[in-house]
JSON list of C-alpha atoms in Angstrom, two decimals:
[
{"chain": "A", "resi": 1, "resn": "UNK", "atom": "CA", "xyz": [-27.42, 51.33, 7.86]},
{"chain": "A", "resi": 2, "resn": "UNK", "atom": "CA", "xyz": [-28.38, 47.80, 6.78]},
{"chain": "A", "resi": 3, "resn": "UNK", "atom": "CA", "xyz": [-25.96, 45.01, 7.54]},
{"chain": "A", "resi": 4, "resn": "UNK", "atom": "CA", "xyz": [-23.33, 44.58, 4.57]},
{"chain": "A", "resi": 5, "resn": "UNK", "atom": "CA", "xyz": [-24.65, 40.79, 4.35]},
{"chain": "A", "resi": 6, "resn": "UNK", "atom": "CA", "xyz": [-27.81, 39.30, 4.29]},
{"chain": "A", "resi": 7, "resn": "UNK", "atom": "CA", "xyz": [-27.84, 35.22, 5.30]},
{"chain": "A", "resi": 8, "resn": "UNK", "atom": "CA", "xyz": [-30.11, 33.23, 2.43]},
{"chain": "A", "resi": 9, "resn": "UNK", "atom": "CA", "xyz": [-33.78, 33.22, 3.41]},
{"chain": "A", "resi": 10, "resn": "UNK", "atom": "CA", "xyz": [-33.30, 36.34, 6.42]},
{"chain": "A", "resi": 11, "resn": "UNK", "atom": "CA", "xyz": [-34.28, 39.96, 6.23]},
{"chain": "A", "resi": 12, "resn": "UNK", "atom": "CA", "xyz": [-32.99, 43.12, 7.35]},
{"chain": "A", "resi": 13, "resn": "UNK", "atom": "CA", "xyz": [-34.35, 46.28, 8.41]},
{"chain": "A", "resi": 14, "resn": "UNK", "atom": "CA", "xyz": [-33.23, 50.12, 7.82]},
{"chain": "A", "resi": 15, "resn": "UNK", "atom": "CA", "xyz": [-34.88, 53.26, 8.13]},
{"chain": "A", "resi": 16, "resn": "UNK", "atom": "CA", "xyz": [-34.79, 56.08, 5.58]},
{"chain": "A", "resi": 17, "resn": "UNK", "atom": "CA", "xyz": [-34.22, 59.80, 7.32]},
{"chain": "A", "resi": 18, "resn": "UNK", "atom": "CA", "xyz": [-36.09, 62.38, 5.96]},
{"chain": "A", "resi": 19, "resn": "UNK", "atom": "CA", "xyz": [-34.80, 65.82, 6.79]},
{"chain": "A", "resi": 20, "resn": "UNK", "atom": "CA", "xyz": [-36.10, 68.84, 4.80]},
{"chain": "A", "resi": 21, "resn": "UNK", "atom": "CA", "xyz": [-34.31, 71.94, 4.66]},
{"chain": "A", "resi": 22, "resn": "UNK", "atom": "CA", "xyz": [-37.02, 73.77, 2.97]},
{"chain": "A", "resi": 23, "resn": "UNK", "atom": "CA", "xyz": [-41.06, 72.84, 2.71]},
{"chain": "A", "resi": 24, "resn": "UNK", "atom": "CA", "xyz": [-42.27, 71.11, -0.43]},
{"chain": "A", "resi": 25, "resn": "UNK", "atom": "CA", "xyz": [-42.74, 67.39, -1.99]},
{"chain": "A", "resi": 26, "resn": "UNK", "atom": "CA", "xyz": [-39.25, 65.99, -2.29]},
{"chain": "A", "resi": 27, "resn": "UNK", "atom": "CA", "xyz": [-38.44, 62.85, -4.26]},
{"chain": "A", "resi": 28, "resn": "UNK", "atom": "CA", "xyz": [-35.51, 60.07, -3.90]},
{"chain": "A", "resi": 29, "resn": "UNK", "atom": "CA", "xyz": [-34.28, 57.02, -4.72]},
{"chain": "A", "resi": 30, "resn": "UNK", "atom": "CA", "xyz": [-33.37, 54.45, -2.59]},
{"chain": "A", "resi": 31, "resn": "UNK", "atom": "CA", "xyz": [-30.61, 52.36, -4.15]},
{"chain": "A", "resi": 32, "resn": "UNK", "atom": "CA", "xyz": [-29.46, 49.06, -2.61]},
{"chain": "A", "resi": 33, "resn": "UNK", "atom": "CA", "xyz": [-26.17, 47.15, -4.17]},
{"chain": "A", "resi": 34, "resn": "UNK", "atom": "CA", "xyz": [-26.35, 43.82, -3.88]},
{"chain": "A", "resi": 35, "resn": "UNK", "atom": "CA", "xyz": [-25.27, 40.38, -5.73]},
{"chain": "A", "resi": 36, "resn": "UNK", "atom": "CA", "xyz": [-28.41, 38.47, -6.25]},
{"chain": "A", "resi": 37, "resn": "UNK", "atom": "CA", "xyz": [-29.00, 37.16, -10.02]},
{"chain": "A", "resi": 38, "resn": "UNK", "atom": "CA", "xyz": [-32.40, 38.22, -9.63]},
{"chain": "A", "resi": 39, "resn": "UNK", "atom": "CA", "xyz": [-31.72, 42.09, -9.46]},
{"chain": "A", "resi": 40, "resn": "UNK", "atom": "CA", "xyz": [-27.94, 43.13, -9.73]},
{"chain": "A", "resi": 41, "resn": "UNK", "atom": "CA", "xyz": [-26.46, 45.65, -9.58]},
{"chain": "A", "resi": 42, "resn": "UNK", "atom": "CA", "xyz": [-28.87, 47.64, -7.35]},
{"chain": "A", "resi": 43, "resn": "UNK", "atom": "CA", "xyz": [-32.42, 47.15, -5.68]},
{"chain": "A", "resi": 44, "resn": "UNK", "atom": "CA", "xyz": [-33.81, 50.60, -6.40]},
{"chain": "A", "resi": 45, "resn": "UNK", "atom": "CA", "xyz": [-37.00, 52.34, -5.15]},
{"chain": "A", "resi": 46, "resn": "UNK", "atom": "CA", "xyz": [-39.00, 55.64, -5.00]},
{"chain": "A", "resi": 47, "resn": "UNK", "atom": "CA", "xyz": [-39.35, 57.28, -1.40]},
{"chain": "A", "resi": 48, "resn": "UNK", "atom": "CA", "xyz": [-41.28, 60.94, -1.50]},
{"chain": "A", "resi": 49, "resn": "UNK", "atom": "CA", "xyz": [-41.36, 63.49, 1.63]},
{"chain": "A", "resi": 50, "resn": "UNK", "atom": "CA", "xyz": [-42.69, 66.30, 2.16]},
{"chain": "A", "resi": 51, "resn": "UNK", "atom": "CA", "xyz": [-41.28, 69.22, 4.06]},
{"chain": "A", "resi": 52, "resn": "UNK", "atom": "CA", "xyz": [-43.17, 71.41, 6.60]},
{"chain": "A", "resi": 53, "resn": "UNK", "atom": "CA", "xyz": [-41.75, 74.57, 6.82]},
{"chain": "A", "resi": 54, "resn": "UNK", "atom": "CA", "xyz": [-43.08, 78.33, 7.20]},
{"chain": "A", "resi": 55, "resn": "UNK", "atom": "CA", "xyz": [-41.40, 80.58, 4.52]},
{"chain": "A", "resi": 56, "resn": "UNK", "atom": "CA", "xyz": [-40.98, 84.15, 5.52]},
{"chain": "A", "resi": 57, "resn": "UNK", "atom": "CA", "xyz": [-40.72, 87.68, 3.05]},
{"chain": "A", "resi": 58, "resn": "UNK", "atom": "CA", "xyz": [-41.22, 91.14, 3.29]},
{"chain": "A", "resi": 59, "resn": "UNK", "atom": "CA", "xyz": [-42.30, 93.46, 1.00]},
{"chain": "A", "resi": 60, "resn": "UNK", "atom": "CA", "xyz": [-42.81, 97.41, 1.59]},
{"chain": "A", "resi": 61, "resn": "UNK", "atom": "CA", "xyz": [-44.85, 99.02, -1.03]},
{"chain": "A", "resi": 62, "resn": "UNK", "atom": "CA", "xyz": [-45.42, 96.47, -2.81]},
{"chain": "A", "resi": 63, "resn": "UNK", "atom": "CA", "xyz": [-41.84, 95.49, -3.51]},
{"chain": "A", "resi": 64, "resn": "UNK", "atom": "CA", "xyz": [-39.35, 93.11, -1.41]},
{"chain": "A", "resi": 65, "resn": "UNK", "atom": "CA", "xyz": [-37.34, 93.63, 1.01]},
{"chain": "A", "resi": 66, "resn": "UNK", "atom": "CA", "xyz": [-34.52, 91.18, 1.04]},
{"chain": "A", "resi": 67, "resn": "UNK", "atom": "CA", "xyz": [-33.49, 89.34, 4.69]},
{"chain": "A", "resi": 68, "resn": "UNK", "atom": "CA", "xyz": [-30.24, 91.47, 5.80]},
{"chain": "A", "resi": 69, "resn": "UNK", "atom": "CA", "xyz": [-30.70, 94.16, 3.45]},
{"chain": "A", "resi": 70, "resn": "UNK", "atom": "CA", "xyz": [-28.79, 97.26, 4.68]},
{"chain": "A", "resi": 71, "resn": "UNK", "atom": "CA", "xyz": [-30.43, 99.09, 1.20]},
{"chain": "A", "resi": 72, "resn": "UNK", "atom": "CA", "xyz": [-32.22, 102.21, 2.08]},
{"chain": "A", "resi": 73, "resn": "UNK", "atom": "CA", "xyz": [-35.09, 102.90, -0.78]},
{"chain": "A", "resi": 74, "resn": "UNK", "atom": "CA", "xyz": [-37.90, 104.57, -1.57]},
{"chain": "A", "resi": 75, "resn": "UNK", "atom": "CA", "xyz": [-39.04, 102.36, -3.36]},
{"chain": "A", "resi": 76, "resn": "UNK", "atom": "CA", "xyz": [-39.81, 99.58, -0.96]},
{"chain": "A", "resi": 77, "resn": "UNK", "atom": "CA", "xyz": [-40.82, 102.15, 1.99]},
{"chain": "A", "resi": 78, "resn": "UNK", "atom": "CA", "xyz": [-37.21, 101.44, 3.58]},
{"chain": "A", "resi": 79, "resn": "UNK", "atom": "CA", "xyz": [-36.75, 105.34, 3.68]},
{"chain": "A", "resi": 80, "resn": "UNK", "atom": "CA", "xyz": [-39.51, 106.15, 6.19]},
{"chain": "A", "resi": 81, "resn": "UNK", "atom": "CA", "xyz": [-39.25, 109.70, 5.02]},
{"chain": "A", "resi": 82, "resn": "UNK", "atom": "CA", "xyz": [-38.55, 113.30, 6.93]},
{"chain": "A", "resi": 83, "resn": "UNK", "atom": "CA", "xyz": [-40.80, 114.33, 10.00]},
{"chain": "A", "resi": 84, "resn": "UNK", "atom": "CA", "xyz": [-41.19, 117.49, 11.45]},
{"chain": "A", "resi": 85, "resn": "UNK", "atom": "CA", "xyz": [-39.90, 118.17, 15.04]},
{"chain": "A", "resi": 86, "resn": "UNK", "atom": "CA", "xyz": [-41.01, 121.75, 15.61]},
{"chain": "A", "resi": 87, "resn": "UNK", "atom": "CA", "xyz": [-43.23, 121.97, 18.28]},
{"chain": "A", "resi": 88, "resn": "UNK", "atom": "CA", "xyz": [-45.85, 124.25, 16.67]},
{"chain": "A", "resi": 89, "resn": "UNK", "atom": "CA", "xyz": [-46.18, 121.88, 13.58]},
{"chain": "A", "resi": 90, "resn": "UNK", "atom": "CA", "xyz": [-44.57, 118.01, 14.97]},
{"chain": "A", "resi": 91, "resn": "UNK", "atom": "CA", "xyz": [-44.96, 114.95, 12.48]},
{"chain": "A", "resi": 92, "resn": "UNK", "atom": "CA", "xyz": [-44.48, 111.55, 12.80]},
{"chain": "A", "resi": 93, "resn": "UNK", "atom": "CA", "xyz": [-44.16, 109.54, 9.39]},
{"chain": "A", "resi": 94, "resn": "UNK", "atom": "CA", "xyz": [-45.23, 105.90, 9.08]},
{"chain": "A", "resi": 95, "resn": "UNK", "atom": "CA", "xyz": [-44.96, 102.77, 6.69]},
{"chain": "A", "resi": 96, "resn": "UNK", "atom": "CA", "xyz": [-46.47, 99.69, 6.13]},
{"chain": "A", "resi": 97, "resn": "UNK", "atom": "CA", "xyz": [-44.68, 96.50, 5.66]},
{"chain": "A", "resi": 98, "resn": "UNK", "atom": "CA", "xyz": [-46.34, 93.23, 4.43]},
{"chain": "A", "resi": 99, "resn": "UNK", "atom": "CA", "xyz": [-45.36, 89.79, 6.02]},
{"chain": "A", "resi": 100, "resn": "UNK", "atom": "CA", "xyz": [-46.05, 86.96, 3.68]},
{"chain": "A", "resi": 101, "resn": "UNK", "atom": "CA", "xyz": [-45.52, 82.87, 4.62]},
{"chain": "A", "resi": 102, "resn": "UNK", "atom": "CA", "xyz": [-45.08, 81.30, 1.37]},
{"chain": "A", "resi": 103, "resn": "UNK", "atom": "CA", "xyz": [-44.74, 78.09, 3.53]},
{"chain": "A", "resi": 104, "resn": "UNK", "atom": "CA", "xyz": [-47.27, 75.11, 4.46]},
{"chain": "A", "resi": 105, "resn": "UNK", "atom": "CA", "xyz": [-47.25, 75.31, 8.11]},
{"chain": "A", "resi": 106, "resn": "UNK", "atom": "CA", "xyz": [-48.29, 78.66, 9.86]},
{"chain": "A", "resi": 107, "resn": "UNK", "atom": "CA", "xyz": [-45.54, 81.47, 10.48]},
{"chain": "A", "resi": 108, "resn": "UNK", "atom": "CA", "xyz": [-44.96, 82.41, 14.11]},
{"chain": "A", "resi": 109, "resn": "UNK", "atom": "CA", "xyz": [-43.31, 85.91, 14.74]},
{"chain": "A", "resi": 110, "resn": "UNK", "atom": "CA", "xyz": [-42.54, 85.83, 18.41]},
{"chain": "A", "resi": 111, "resn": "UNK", "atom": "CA", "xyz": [-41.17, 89.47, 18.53]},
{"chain": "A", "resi": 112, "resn": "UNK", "atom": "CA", "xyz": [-40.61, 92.38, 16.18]},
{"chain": "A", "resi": 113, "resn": "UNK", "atom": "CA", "xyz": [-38.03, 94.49, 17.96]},
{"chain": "A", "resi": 114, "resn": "UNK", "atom": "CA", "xyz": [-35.55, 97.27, 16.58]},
{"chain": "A", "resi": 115, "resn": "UNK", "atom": "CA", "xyz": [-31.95, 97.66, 17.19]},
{"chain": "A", "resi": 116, "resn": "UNK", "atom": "CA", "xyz": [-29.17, 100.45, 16.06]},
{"chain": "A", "resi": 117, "resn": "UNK", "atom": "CA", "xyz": [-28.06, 103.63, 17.25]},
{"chain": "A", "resi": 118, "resn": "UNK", "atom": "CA", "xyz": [-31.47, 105.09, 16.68]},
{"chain": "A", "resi": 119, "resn": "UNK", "atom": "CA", "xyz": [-33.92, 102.06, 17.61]},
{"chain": "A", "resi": 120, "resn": "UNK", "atom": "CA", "xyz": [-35.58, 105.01, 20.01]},
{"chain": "A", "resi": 121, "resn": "UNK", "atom": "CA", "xyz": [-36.51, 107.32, 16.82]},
{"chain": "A", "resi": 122, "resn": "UNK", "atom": "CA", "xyz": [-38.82, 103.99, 15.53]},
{"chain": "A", "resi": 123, "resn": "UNK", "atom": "CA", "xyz": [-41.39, 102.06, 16.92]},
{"chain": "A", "resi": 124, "resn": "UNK", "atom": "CA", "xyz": [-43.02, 98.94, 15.18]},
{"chain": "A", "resi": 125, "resn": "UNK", "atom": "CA", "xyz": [-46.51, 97.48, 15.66]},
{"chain": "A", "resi": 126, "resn": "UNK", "atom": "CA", "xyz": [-47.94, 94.24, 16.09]},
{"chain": "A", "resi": 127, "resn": "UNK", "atom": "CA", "xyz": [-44.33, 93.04, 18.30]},
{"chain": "A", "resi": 128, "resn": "UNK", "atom": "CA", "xyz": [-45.84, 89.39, 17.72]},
{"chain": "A", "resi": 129, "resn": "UNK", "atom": "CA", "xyz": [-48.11, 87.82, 14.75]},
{"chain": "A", "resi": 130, "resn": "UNK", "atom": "CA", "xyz": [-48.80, 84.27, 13.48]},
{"chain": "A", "resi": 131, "resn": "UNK", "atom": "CA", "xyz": [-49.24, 84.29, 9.99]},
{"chain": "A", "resi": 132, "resn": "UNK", "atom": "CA", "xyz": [-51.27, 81.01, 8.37]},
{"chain": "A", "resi": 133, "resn": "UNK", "atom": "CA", "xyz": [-49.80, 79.23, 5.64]},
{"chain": "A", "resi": 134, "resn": "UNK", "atom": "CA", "xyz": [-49.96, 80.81, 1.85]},
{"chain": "A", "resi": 135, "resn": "UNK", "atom": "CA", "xyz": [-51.35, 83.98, 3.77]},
{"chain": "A", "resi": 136, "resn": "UNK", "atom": "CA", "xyz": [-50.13, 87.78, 4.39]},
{"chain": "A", "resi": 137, "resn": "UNK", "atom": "CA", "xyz": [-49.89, 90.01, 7.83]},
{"chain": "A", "resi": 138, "resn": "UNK", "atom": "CA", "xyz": [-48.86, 93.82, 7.64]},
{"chain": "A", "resi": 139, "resn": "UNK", "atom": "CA", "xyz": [-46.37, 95.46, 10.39]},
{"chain": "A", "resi": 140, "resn": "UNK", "atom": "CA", "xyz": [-46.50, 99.54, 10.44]},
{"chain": "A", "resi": 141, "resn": "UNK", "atom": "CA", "xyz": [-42.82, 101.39, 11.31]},
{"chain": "A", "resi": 142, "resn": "UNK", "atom": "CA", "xyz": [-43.32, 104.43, 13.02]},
{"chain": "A", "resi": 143, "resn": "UNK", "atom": "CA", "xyz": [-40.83, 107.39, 12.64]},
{"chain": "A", "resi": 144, "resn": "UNK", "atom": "CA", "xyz": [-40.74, 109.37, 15.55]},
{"chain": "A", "resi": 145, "resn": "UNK", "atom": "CA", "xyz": [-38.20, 111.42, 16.08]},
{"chain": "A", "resi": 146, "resn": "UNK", "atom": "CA", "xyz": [-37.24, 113.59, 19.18]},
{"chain": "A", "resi": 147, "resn": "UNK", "atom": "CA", "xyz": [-34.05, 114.92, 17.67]},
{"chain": "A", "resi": 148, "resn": "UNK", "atom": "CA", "xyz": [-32.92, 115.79, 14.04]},
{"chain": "A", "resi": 149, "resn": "UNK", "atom": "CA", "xyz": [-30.92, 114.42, 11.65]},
{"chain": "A", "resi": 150, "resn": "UNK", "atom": "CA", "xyz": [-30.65, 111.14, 9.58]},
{"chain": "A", "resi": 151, "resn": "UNK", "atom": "CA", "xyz": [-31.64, 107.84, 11.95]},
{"chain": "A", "resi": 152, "resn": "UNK", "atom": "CA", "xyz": [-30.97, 104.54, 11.09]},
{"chain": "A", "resi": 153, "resn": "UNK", "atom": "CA", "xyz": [-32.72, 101.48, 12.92]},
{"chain": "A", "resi": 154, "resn": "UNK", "atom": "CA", "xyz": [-33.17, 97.55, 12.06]},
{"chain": "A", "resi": 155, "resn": "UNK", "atom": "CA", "xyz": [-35.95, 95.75, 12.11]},
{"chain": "A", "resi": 156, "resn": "UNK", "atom": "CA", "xyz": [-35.71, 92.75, 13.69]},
{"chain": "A", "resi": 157, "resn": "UNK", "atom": "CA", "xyz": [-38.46, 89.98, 12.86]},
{"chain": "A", "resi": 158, "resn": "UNK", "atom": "CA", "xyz": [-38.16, 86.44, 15.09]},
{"chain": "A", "resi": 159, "resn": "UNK", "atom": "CA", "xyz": [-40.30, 83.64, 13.67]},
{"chain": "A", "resi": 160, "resn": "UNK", "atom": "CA", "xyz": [-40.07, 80.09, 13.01]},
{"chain": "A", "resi": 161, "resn": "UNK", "atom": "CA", "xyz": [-38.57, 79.88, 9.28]},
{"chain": "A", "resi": 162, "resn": "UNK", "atom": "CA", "xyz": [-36.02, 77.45, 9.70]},
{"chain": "A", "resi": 163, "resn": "UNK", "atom": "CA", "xyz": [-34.60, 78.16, 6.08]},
{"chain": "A", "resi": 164, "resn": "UNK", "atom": "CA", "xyz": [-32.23, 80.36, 4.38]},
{"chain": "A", "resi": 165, "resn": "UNK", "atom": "CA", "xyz": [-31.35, 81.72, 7.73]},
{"chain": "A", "resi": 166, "resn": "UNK", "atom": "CA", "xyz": [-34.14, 83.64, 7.78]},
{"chain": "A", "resi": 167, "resn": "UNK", "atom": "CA", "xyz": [-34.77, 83.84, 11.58]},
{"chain": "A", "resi": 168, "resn": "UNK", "atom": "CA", "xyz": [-33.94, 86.76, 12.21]},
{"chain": "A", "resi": 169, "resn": "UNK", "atom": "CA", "xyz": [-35.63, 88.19, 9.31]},
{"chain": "A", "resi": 170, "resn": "UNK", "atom": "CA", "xyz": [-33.63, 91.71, 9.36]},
{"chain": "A", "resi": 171, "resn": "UNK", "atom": "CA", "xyz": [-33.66, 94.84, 7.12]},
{"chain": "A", "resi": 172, "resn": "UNK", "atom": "CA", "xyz": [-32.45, 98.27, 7.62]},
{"chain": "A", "resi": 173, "resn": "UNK", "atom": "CA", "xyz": [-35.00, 101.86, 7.45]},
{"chain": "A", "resi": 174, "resn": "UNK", "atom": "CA", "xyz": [-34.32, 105.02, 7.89]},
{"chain": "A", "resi": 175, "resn": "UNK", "atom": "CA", "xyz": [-35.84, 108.50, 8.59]},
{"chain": "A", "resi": 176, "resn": "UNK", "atom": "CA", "xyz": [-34.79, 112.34, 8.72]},
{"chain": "A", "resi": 177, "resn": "UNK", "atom": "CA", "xyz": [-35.93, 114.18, 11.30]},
{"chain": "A", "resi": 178, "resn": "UNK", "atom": "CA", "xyz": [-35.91, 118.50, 10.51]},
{"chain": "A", "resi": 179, "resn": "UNK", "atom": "CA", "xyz": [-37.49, 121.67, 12.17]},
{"chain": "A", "resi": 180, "resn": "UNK", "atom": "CA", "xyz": [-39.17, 123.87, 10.45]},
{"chain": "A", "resi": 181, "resn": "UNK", "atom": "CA", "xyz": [-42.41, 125.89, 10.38]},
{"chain": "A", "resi": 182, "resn": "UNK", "atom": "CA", "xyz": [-45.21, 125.41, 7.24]},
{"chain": "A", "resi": 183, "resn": "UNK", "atom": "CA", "xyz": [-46.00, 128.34, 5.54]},
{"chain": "A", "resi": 184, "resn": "UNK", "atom": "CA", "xyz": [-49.74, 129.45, 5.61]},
{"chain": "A", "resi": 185, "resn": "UNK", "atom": "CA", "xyz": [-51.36, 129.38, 2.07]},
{"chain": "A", "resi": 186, "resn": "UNK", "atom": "CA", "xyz": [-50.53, 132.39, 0.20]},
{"chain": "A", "resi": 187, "resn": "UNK", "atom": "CA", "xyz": [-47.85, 133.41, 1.96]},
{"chain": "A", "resi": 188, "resn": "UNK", "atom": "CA", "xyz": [-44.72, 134.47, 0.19]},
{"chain": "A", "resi": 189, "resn": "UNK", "atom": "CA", "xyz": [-42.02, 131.92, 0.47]},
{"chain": "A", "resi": 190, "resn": "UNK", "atom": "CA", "xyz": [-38.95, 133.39, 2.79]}
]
């Protein structure tokens, strides 16, 4: 902070902190009380910043996929869907989940893991990605299932957002695993 009094005919100096919580051209006024006749109340000027920040989303089929969201839809490929574990006829289901850095600097995602009590049932690829600013990556969830039932996982996305507490970018999917055998075409349904 400047000294609270300025001797006639000296100078002072102060330096004005910029620290951006988000990216984009912020503006502010620097305001300076003082008594002289020449300019009281206040010495005011213009300072302008801007902040470099990546800016992580998700969206899954075209629609987002809000940071923490424990929402299981179809809508935004959240609900991986049901594979098949029979032997004769196993499927694995997968989605595809689009990254985008809305931010000025470039998006590093150091790791992509899972977590839950069915991480094992998922798999995710890329596990890393750098994303350039204003520009879009895709991650695929794999539902793989070696035992049936409903199985829940998180996605885990690390990166360098340092906004909205957005690193760890998390959302919750989910998948059903069942058994059964297709039918051959034109057979009678059992």
């Amino acid at each position: 902070a400047p000294p609270a009094t300025i001797a006639a005919g000296a100078s002072a100096t102060f330096e004005v902190t910029f620290s951006p919580t988000t990216h984009g051209v912020r503006d502010a006024i620097v305001r300076i009380a003082n008594n002289s006749d020449n300019i009281n109340p206040s010495f005011d000027f213009n300072v302008r910043g801007t902040g470099n920040n990546a800016e992580i989303g998700v969206t899954g089929n075209g629609n987002a996929v809000s940071n923490g969201s424990t929402i299981i839809s179809p809508t935004n490929n959240t609900l991986i869907g049901t594979a098949n574990l029979n032997p004769a006829n196993p499927t694995t289901i997968s989605k595809d989940f689009v990254i985008t850095n809305s931010g000025n600097v470039t998006l590093n995602i150091s790791a992509i893991t899972l977590s839950g009590a069915d991480a094992s049932q998922f798999s995710v690829t890329p596990s890393t990605a750098t994303i350039s600013a204003g520009s879009t990556g895709t991650i695929t969830v794999t539902f793989a299932p070696t035992s049936s039932g409903v199985k829940n996982a998180i996605i885990n996305i690390a990166n360098n957002d340092l906004t909205d507490n957005e690193n760890p970018y998390t959302f919750a999917v989910q998948g059903n695993a069942v058994s059964f055998i297709a039918c051959a075409p034109g057979d009678p349904i059992i």
